[in-house]
Structure formats: C-alpha cells, structure tokens
C-alpha cells in the first residue's frame, strides 16, 4: 500500500497559540478502500471564523451543485477555506 500524501500535516498545529478554540471538520470522498482511491480531509478553523465561511456559502458540499458551475464554486470555496483555516490536511489512499 502506498504511503499517504499530505498537503499539510495537521499535527503541526499542536502547541500553537490561537485566539479562539479550533473547530475541526472531517470528510471523505471516494468509492472506498476496496474499489478505488479514498481521500480524507481535515480542516481546523478558529471558532470565530465559522460565520465568515458561512457568509461565503460554505455548507454541505452536496448542495454546491454539479457540472462546470459546481466545480467552479467548489474551487472558490476551497480557496476561501484554505485561506481561512488554521490547518488543512489531505490524505489519499489507493486500494
């Protein structure tokens, strides 16, 4: 099994000082470890930033839509989340 790749190691935030408590969001996408690759992401955001992301339309990804418009909106939201987050970790595993 290949080693996971990481965009940012979320363990880097331990011991760091933040103004407010951190909120963690975790999600996965894929067909499962047996059929295809599985991608898991975890985002840590300072609690005070939650309303800013909500104002941008960050919510359940299933409500974003599909097709080209959905891909464009996902890209914009991903950039906003990455900019706002204290830390982002992404792991991809192949079967």
PDB file of C-alpha atoms in Angstrom:
ATOM      1  CA  UNK A   1       0.000   0.000   0.000  1.00  0.00           C
ATOM      2  CA  UNK A   2       1.478   3.417  -0.952  1.00  0.00           C
ATOM      3  CA  UNK A   3       2.235   5.983   1.694  1.00  0.00           C
ATOM      4  CA  UNK A   4      -0.365   8.715   2.184  1.00  0.00           C
ATOM      5  CA  UNK A   5       0.413  12.112   0.735  1.00  0.00           C
ATOM      6  CA  UNK A   6      -0.255  15.177   2.842  1.00  0.00           C
ATOM      7  CA  UNK A   7      -0.890  18.757   1.806  1.00  0.00           C
ATOM      8  CA  UNK A   8      -0.280  19.956   5.356  1.00  0.00           C
ATOM      9  CA  UNK A   9       0.488  17.858   8.406  1.00  0.00           C
ATOM     10  CA  UNK A  10      -2.319  18.725  10.835  1.00  0.00           C
ATOM     11  CA  UNK A  11      -0.114  17.699  13.762  1.00  0.00           C
ATOM     12  CA  UNK A  12       1.819  20.935  13.162  1.00  0.00           C
ATOM     13  CA  UNK A  13      -0.877  22.908  14.967  1.00  0.00           C
ATOM     14  CA  UNK A  14      -0.335  21.170  18.309  1.00  0.00           C
ATOM     15  CA  UNK A  15       1.198  23.548  20.788  1.00  0.00           C
ATOM     16  CA  UNK A  16       0.306  26.553  18.648  1.00  0.00           C
ATOM     17  CA  UNK A  17      -1.422  29.570  20.096  1.00  0.00           C
ATOM     18  CA  UNK A  18      -4.788  30.613  18.660  1.00  0.00           C
ATOM     19  CA  UNK A  19      -7.127  33.422  19.709  1.00  0.00           C
ATOM     20  CA  UNK A  20     -10.193  31.177  19.956  1.00  0.00           C
ATOM     21  CA  UNK A  21     -10.873  27.458  20.183  1.00  0.00           C
ATOM     22  CA  UNK A  22     -10.420  25.469  16.995  1.00  0.00           C
ATOM     23  CA  UNK A  23     -13.235  23.644  15.234  1.00  0.00           C
ATOM     24  CA  UNK A  24     -12.318  20.563  13.184  1.00  0.00           C
ATOM     25  CA  UNK A  25     -14.216  19.380  10.145  1.00  0.00           C
ATOM     26  CA  UNK A  26     -13.501  15.974   8.619  1.00  0.00           C
ATOM     27  CA  UNK A  27     -14.907  14.463   5.437  1.00  0.00           C
ATOM     28  CA  UNK A  28     -14.112  11.707   2.999  1.00  0.00           C
ATOM     29  CA  UNK A  29     -14.788  11.068  -0.651  1.00  0.00           C
ATOM     30  CA  UNK A  30     -14.260   8.080  -2.862  1.00  0.00           C
ATOM     31  CA  UNK A  31     -15.544   4.643  -3.585  1.00  0.00           C
ATOM     32  CA  UNK A  32     -13.926   3.031  -0.598  1.00  0.00           C
ATOM     33  CA  UNK A  33     -10.643   1.322   0.080  1.00  0.00           C
ATOM     34  CA  UNK A  34     -11.546  -1.808  -1.871  1.00  0.00           C
ATOM     35  CA  UNK A  35     -12.837  -0.275  -5.119  1.00  0.00           C
ATOM     36  CA  UNK A  36     -10.851   2.907  -5.636  1.00  0.00           C
ATOM     37  CA  UNK A  37      -8.878   5.719  -4.052  1.00  0.00           C
ATOM     38  CA  UNK A  38     -10.167   7.261  -0.851  1.00  0.00           C
ATOM     39  CA  UNK A  39      -9.490  10.911   0.011  1.00  0.00           C
ATOM     40  CA  UNK A  40      -9.895  12.173   3.573  1.00  0.00           C
ATOM     41  CA  UNK A  41      -9.572  15.834   4.545  1.00  0.00           C
ATOM     42  CA  UNK A  42      -9.487  17.579   7.893  1.00  0.00           C
ATOM     43  CA  UNK A  43      -9.724  21.347   8.332  1.00  0.00           C
ATOM     44  CA  UNK A  44      -9.079  23.227  11.566  1.00  0.00           C
ATOM     45  CA  UNK A  45     -10.663  26.687  11.754  1.00  0.00           C
ATOM     46  CA  UNK A  46     -10.723  29.174  14.610  1.00  0.00           C
ATOM     47  CA  UNK A  47     -14.235  29.275  16.042  1.00  0.00           C
ATOM     48  CA  UNK A  48     -14.605  32.993  15.263  1.00  0.00           C
ATOM     49  CA  UNK A  49     -14.062  32.279  11.542  1.00  0.00           C
ATOM     50  CA  UNK A  50     -17.075  29.953  11.173  1.00  0.00           C
ATOM     51  CA  UNK A  51     -19.501  32.817  10.462  1.00  0.00           C
ATOM     52  CA  UNK A  52     -17.158  34.271   7.812  1.00  0.00           C
ATOM     53  CA  UNK A  53     -17.136  30.952   5.967  1.00  0.00           C
ATOM     54  CA  UNK A  54     -20.911  30.608   6.310  1.00  0.00           C
ATOM     55  CA  UNK A  55     -21.306  34.066   4.735  1.00  0.00           C
ATOM     56  CA  UNK A  56     -19.277  32.826   1.745  1.00  0.00           C
ATOM     57  CA  UNK A  57     -21.670  29.921   1.292  1.00  0.00           C
ATOM     58  CA  UNK A  58     -19.568  27.163   2.833  1.00  0.00           C
ATOM     59  CA  UNK A  59     -22.001  24.415   3.792  1.00  0.00           C
ATOM     60  CA  UNK A  60     -22.717  20.832   2.825  1.00  0.00           C
ATOM     61  CA  UNK A  61     -20.753  20.100  -0.349  1.00  0.00           C
ATOM     62  CA  UNK A  62     -23.675  18.121  -1.739  1.00  0.00           C
ATOM     63  CA  UNK A  63     -25.637  21.389  -2.061  1.00  0.00           C
ATOM     64  CA  UNK A  64     -22.968  23.099  -4.194  1.00  0.00           C
ATOM     65  CA  UNK A  65     -24.156  21.539  -7.434  1.00  0.00           C
ATOM     66  CA  UNK A  66     -22.551  19.604 -10.233  1.00  0.00           C
ATOM     67  CA  UNK A  67     -21.159  20.275 -13.668  1.00  0.00           C
ATOM     68  CA  UNK A  68     -18.871  23.152 -14.552  1.00  0.00           C
ATOM     69  CA  UNK A  69     -20.667  25.643 -12.261  1.00  0.00           C
ATOM     70  CA  UNK A  70     -20.340  23.258  -9.316  1.00  0.00           C
ATOM     71  CA  UNK A  71     -16.634  22.678  -9.994  1.00  0.00           C
ATOM     72  CA  UNK A  72     -16.012  26.429 -10.194  1.00  0.00           C
ATOM     73  CA  UNK A  73     -17.884  27.095  -6.944  1.00  0.00           C
ATOM     74  CA  UNK A  74     -16.021  24.244  -5.204  1.00  0.00           C
ATOM     75  CA  UNK A  75     -12.696  25.738  -6.336  1.00  0.00           C
ATOM     76  CA  UNK A  76     -13.667  29.169  -4.968  1.00  0.00           C
ATOM     77  CA  UNK A  77     -14.853  27.686  -1.668  1.00  0.00           C
ATOM     78  CA  UNK A  78     -11.701  25.536  -1.373  1.00  0.00           C
ATOM     79  CA  UNK A  79      -9.540  28.633  -1.799  1.00  0.00           C
ATOM     80  CA  UNK A  80     -11.546  30.521   0.844  1.00  0.00           C
ATOM     81  CA  UNK A  81     -11.391  27.600   3.275  1.00  0.00           C
ATOM     82  CA  UNK A  82      -7.646  27.134   2.760  1.00  0.00           C
ATOM     83  CA  UNK A  83      -7.015  30.859   3.264  1.00  0.00           C
ATOM     84  CA  UNK A  84      -9.130  30.972   6.441  1.00  0.00           C
ATOM     85  CA  UNK A  85      -8.087  27.653   8.005  1.00  0.00           C
ATOM     86  CA  UNK A  86      -5.536  27.289  10.756  1.00  0.00           C
ATOM     87  CA  UNK A  87      -4.517  23.999   9.140  1.00  0.00           C
ATOM     88  CA  UNK A  88      -5.620  21.726   6.306  1.00  0.00           C
ATOM     89  CA  UNK A  89      -4.697  18.067   5.970  1.00  0.00           C
ATOM     90  CA  UNK A  90      -5.477  15.873   2.980  1.00  0.00           C
ATOM     91  CA  UNK A  91      -4.664  12.176   2.699  1.00  0.00           C
ATOM     92  CA  UNK A  92      -5.229   9.971  -0.362  1.00  0.00           C
ATOM     93  CA  UNK A  93      -5.029   6.203  -0.165  1.00  0.00           C
ATOM     94  CA  UNK A  94      -5.185   3.790  -3.064  1.00  0.00           C
ATOM     95  CA  UNK A  95      -6.577   0.297  -2.524  1.00  0.00           C
TER      96      UNK A  95
END
